[in-house]
Coordinates of C-alpha atoms in Angstrom, one line a residue:
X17 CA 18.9 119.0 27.5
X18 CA 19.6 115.4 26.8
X19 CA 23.2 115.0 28.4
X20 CA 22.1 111.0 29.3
X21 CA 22.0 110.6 25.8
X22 CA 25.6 111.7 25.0
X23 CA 28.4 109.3 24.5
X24 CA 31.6 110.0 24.2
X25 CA 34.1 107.3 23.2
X26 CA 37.8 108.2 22.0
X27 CA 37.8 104.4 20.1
X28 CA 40.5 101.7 19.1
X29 CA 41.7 104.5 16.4
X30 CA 42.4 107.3 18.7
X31 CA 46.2 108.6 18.5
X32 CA 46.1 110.2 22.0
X33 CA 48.4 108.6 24.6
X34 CA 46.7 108.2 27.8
X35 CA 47.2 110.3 30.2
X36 CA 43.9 111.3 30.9
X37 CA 40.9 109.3 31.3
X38 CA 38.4 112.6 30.7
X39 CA 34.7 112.6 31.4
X40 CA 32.9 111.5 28.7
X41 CA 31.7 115.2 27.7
X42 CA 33.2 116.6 24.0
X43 CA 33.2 120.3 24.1
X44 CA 33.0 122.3 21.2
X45 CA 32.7 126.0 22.2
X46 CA 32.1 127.8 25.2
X47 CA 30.9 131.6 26.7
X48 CA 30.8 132.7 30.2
X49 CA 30.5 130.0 32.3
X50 CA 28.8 127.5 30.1
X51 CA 30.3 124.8 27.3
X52 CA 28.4 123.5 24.4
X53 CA 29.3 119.9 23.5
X54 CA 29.8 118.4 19.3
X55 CA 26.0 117.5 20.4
X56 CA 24.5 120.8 21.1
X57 CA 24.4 120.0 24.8
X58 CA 25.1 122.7 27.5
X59 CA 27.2 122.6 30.7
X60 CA 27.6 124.8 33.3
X61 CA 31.7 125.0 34.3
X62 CA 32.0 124.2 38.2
X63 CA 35.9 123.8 37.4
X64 CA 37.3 126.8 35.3
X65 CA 40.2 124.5 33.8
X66 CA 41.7 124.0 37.2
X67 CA 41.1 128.0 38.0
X68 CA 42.9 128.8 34.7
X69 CA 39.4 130.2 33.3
X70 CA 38.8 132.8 36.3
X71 CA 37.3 135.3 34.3
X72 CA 35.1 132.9 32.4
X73 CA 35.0 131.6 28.3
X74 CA 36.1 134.4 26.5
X75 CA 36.1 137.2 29.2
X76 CA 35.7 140.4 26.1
X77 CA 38.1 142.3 27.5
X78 CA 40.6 139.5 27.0
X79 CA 39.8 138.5 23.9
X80 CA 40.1 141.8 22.7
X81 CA 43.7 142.0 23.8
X82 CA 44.6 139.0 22.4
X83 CA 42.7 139.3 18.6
X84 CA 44.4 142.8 18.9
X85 CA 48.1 141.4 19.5
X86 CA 47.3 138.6 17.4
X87 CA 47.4 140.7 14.3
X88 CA 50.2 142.8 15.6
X89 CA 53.0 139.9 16.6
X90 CA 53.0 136.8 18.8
X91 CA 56.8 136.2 18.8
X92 CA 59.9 137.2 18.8
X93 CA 61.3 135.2 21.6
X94 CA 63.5 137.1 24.6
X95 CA 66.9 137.4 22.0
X96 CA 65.1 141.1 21.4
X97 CA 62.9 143.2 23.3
X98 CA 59.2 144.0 22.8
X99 CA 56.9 146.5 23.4
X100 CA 54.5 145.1 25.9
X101 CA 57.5 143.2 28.2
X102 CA 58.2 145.6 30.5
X103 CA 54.5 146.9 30.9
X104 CA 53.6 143.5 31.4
X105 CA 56.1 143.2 33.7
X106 CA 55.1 146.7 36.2
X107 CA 51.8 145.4 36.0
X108 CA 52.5 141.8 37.5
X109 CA 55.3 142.8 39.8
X110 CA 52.8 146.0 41.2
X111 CA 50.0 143.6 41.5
X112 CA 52.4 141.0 44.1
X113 CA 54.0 144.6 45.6
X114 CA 57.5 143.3 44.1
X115 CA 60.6 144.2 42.4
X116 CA 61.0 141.5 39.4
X117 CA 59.6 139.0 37.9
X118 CA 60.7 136.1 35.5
X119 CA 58.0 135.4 32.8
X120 CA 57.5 131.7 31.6
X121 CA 54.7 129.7 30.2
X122 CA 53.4 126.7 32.6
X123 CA 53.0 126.2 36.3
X124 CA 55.6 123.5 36.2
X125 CA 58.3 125.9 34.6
X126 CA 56.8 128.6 36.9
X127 CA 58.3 126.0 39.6
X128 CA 61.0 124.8 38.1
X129 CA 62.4 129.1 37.7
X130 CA 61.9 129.5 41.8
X131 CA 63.6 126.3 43.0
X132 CA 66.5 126.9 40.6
X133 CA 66.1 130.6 42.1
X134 CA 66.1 129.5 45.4
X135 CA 68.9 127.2 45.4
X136 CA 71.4 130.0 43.4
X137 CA 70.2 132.2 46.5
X138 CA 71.3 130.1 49.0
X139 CA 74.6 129.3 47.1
X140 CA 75.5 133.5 46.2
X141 CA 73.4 134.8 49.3
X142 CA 73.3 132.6 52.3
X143 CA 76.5 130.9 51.7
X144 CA 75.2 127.3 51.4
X145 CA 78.3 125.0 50.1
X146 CA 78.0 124.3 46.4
X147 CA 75.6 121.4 45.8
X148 CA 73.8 121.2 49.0
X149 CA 70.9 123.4 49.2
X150 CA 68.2 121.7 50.4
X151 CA 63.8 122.7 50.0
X152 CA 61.3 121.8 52.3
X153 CA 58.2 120.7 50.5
X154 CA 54.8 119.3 52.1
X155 CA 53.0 116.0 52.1
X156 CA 50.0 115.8 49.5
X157 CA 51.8 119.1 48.1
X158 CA 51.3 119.2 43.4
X159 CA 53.2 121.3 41.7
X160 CA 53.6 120.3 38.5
X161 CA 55.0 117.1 36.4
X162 CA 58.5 117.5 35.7
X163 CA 60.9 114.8 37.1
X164 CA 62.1 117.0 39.9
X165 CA 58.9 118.1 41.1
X166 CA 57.2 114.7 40.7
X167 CA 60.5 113.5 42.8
X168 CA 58.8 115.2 45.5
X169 CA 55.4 114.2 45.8
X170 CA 53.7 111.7 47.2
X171 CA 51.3 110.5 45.1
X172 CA 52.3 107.1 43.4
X173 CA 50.5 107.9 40.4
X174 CA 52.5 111.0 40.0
X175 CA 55.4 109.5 41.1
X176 CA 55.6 105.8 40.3
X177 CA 57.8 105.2 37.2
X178 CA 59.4 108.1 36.7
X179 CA 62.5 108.1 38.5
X180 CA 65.6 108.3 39.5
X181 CA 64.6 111.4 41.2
X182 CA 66.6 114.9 41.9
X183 CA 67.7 114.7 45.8
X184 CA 67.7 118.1 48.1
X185 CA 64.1 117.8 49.0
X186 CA 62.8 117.1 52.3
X187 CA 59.3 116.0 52.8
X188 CA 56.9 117.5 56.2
X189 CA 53.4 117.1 57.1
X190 CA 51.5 120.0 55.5
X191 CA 50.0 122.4 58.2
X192 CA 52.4 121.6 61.0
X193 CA 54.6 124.4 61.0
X194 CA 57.0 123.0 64.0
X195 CA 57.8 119.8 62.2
X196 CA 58.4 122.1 59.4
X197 CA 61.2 124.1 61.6
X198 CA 62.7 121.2 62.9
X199 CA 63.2 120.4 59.8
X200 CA 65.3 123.4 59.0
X201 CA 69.4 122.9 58.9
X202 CA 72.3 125.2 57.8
X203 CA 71.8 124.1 54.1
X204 CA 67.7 124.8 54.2
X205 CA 67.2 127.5 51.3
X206 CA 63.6 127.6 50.8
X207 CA 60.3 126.2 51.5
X208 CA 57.9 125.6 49.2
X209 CA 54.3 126.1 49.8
X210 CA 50.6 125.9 48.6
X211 CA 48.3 128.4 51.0
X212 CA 45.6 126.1 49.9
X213 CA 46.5 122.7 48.8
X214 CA 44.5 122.0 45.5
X215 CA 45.0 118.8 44.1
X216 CA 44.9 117.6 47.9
X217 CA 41.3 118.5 47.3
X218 CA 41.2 122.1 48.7
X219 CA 42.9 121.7 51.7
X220 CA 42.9 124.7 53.9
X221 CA 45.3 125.0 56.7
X222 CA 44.7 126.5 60.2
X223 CA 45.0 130.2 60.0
X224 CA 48.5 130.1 61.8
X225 CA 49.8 128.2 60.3
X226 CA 51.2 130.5 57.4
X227 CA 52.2 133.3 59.6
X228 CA 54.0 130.7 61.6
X229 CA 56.1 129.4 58.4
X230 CA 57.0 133.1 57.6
X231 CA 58.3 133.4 61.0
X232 CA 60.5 130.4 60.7
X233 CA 61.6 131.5 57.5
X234 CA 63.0 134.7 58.9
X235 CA 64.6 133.5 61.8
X236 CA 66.7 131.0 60.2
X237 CA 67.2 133.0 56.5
X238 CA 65.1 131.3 54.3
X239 CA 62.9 131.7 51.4
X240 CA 58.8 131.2 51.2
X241 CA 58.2 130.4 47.9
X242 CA 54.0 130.2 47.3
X243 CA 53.1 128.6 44.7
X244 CA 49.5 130.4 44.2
X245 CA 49.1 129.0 40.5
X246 CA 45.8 127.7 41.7
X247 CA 44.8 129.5 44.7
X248 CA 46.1 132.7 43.6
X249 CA 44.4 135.7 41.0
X250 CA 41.1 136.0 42.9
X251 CA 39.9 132.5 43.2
X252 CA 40.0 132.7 47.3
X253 CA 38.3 135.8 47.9
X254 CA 41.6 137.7 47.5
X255 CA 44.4 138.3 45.1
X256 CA 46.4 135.9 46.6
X257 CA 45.4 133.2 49.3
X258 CA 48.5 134.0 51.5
X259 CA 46.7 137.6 52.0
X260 CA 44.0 136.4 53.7
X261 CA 46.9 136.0 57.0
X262 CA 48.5 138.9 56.4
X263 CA 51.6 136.4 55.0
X264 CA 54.0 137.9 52.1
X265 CA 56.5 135.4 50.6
X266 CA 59.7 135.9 49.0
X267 CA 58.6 134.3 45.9
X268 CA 54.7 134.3 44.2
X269 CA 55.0 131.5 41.6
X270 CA 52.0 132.1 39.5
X271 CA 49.9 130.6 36.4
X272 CA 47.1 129.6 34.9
X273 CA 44.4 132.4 35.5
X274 CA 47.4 134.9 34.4
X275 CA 46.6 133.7 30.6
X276 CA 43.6 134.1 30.7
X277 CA 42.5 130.9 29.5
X278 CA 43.7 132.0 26.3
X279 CA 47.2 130.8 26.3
X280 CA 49.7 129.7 29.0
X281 CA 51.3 132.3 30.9
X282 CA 53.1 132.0 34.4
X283 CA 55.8 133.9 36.2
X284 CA 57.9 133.8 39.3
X285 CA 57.8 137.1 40.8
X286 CA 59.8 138.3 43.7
X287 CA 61.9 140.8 45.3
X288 CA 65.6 142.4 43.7
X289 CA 67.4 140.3 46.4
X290 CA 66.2 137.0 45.1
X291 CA 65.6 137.2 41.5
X292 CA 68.4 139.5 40.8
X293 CA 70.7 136.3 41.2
X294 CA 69.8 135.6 37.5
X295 CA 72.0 136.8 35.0
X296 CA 71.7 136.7 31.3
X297 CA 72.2 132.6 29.8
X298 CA 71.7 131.5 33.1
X299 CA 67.8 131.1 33.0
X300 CA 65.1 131.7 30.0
X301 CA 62.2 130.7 27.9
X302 CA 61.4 130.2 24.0
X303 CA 57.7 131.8 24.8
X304 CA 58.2 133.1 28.2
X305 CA 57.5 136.3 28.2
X306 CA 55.8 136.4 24.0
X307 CA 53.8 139.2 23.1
X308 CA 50.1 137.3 23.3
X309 CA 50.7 136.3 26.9
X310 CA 52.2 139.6 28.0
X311 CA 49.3 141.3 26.3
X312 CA 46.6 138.4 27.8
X313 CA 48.6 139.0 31.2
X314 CA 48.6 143.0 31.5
X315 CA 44.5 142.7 30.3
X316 CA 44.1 140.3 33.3
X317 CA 46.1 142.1 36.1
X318 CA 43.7 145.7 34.9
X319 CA 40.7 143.2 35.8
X320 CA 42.3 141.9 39.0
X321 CA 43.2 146.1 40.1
X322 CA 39.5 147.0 40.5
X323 CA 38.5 144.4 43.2
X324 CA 35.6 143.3 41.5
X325 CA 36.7 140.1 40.7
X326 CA 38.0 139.2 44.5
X327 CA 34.9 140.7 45.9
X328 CA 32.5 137.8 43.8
X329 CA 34.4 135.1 44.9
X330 CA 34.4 136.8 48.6
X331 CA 30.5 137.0 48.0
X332 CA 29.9 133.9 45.9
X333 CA 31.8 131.9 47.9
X334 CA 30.1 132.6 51.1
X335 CA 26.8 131.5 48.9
X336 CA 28.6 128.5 48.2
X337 CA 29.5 127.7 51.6
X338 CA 25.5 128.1 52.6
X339 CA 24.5 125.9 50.1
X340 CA 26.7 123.4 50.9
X341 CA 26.2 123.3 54.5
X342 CA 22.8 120.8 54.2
X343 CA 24.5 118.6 52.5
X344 CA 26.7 117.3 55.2
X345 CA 25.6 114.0 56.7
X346 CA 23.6 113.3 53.6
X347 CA 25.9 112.3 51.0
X348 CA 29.2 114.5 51.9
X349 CA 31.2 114.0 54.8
X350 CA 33.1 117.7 54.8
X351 CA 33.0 120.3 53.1
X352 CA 36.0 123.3 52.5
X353 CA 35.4 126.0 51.3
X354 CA 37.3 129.3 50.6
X355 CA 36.2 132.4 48.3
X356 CA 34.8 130.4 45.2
X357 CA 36.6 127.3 45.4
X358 CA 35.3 124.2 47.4
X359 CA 36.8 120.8 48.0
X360 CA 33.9 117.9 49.4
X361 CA 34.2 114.8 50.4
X362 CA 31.5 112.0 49.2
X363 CA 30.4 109.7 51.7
X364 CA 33.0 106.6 50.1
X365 CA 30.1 103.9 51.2
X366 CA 27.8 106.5 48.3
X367 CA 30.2 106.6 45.5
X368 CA 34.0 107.7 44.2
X369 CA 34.8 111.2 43.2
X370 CA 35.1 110.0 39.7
X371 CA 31.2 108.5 39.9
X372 CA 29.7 111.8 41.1
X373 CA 31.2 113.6 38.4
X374 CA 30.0 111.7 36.3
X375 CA 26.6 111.9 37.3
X376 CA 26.9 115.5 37.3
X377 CA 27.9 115.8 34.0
X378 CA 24.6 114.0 33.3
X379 CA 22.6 116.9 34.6
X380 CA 24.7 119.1 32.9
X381 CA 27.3 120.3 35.6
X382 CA 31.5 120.2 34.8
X383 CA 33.5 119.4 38.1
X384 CA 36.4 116.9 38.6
X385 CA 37.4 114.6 40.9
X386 CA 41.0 114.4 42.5
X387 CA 41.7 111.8 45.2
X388 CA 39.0 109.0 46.3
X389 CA 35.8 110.3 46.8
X390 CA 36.7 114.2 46.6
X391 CA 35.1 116.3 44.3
X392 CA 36.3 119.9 43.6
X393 CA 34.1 122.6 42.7
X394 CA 35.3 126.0 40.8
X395 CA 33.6 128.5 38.9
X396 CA 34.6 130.5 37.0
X397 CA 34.1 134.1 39.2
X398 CA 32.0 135.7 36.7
X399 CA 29.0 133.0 37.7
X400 CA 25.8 134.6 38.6
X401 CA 23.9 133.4 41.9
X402 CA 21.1 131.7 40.5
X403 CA 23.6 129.4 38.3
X404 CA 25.7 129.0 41.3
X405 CA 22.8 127.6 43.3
X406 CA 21.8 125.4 40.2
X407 CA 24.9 123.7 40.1
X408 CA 24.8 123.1 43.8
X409 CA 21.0 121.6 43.2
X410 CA 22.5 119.2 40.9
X411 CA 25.4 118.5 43.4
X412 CA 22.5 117.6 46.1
X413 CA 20.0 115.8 43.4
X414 CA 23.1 113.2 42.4
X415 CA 23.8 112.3 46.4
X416 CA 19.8 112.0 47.0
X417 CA 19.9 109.9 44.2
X418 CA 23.1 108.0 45.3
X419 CA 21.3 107.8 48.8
X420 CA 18.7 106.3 47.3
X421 CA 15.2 105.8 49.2
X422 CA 14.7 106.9 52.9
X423 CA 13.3 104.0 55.3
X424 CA 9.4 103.7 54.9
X425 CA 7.6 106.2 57.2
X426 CA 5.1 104.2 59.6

């Protein structure tokens, strides 16, 4: 494996915008948990496509369901009914232990569906005056890139640029539930939450701190809307982080893992009291709800009914977390870690986020930076041990290296 000798430039003739600055690694195909670059090179995934590859490169019993649909339709859009929409539908909503759900494509429409939910509940439900619904969001909260949700974060790249910006959102430090209450009025309608912040860099609040929102949320009639599109579909250990404290929202938002990483497939899913506030033209989706996705969707909810999938990240992580452990005071300075996901934090004085990933995809390891020196670290959960603790190794050989040599021993 020569991955030092790989260079990847886009060039002076590439047509893509950018918006990303990628690692230099070009894939070309890609099984299990490892990619194959245009070189022949191999790399073991330690970031599943932002958890959207759970279930690994082409997982069989997805790809038969989608070559199968393929060749039966794709698309019809939601002006007619189709065969799998409804079973894809009492597969989802049994899985979240719901009445309805509302299928779109992306995260960010996922999003976009609850607050427009939420803020029609408040107005036909609650009786909040016309136009003055408010949602409570968190600090270092992503949710998407549209120009409401990007209104409400506070990241300046995210941000800066992009507005004017859509008002009826109020901003509260994430994990402080009584800042979040006192910041409840008469025109609150929801509150919008990740259980684990991703993007933030894995972020894990205090255990009571959920249970504490959900109590808020009842005694002053608003909605929890979760937004598990990362955290959720077996990447914590559970089929949704918010189960791990015994929390149910009023609203899953969910995405990425529930296509499969075969196309994009999201859905809001909630209870009759909510999401029956939509009526027909009022909400709705070219692809949302297409017969590949609902097919790629219903294969992935039979793999998530078995408990084998939240049981190796329950398992794996807690390997993950071992392995880790040594590693703190020599080249990270904390380490989070739930079921298989993991956000550490380089030493800053070592090296940025962005360097150590690069250095691991030099020994052959795919993981991706988010703010300063955090790295992020998720498998897919069909990773064995022994590739689990290889990645790790290459995790600890790049900070040694970083480190560089110990005093001389006298």
């Amino acid at each position: 494996m020569h991955h030092d000798d790989r260079a990847v430039t886009p060039g002076r003739g590439s047509r893509l915008a950018t918006t990303y600055a990628p690692l230099p690694v070009r894939a070309a195909t890609a099984e299990g948990v490892w990619v194959t670059d245009d070189a022949g090179c191999r790399f073991l995934d330690m970031l599943s496509a932002y958890s959207a590859m759970n279930f690994g490169h082409g997982h069989p019993a997805l790809l038969a369901a989608a070559r199968e649909q393929l060749e039966a339709m794709t698309l019809v859009s939601r002006a007619f009914d189709h065969t799998g929409l409804e079973r894809y539908a009492a597969a989802v909503t049994e899985l979240a232990g719901k009445d309805l759900m509302v299928p779109m494509n992306t995260g960010a429409e996922a999003v976009e569906t609850a607050l427009k939910v939420a803020r029609k509940w408040a107005y036909e439900v609650k009786g909040v005056p016309q136009g003055r619904a408010e949602v409570i969001v968190a600090s270092g909260n992503f949710h998407g890139r549209t120009t409401t949700i990007v209104g409400f974060s506070d990241d300046p790249d995210a941000r800066g640029g992009f507005g004017p910006f859509a008002p009826g959102f109020v901003t509260v430090p994430y994990g402080d539930a009584a800042a979040l209450e006192a910041a409840v009025t008469a025109d609150t309608a929801a509150v919008l939450l990740e259980p684990v912040q991703g993007e933030a860099g894995v972020v894990i609040p205090d255990a009571g701190y959920l249970p504490a929102v959900r109590r808020v949320c009842d005694e002053h009639d608003v909605l929890l809307l979760a937004d598990e599109i990362q955290s959720g579909l077996g990447r914590t250990g559970a089929t949704f982080a918010c189960d791990h404290v015994g929390v149910t929202p009023d609203v899953y938002i969910l995405g990425k893992a529930l296509g499969g990483g075969i196309v994009p497939a999201s859905a809001v899913v909630g209870d009759r009291e909510v999401l029956g506030v939509l009526r027909p033209g009022q909400h709705g989706s070219t692809f949302g709800g297409n017969p590949l996705a609902c097919r790629v969707g219903t294969a992935v909810v039979g793999l998530l009914r078995t408990g084998e999938y939240q049981e190796r990240a329950r398992r794996l992580g807690a390997q993950l977390r071992e392995e880790l452990a040594p590693l703190l005071g020599h080249g990270l300075e904390e380490v989070r870690v739930i079921g298989l996901w993991a956000g550490v934090d380089v030493d800053p004085s070592l090296a940025t986020g962005r360097e150590v990933c690069e250095a691991l995809a030099r020994r052959g390891v795919l993981a991706k930076d988010t703010h300063g020196s955090t790295v992020r670290l998720s498998p897919p959960l069909v990773i064995e041990p022994d590739e689990l603790s290889w990645g790790v190794e290459q995790l600890a050989d790049v900070l040694r290296s970083l480190a560089g040599p110990g005093p001389a021993q006298g």
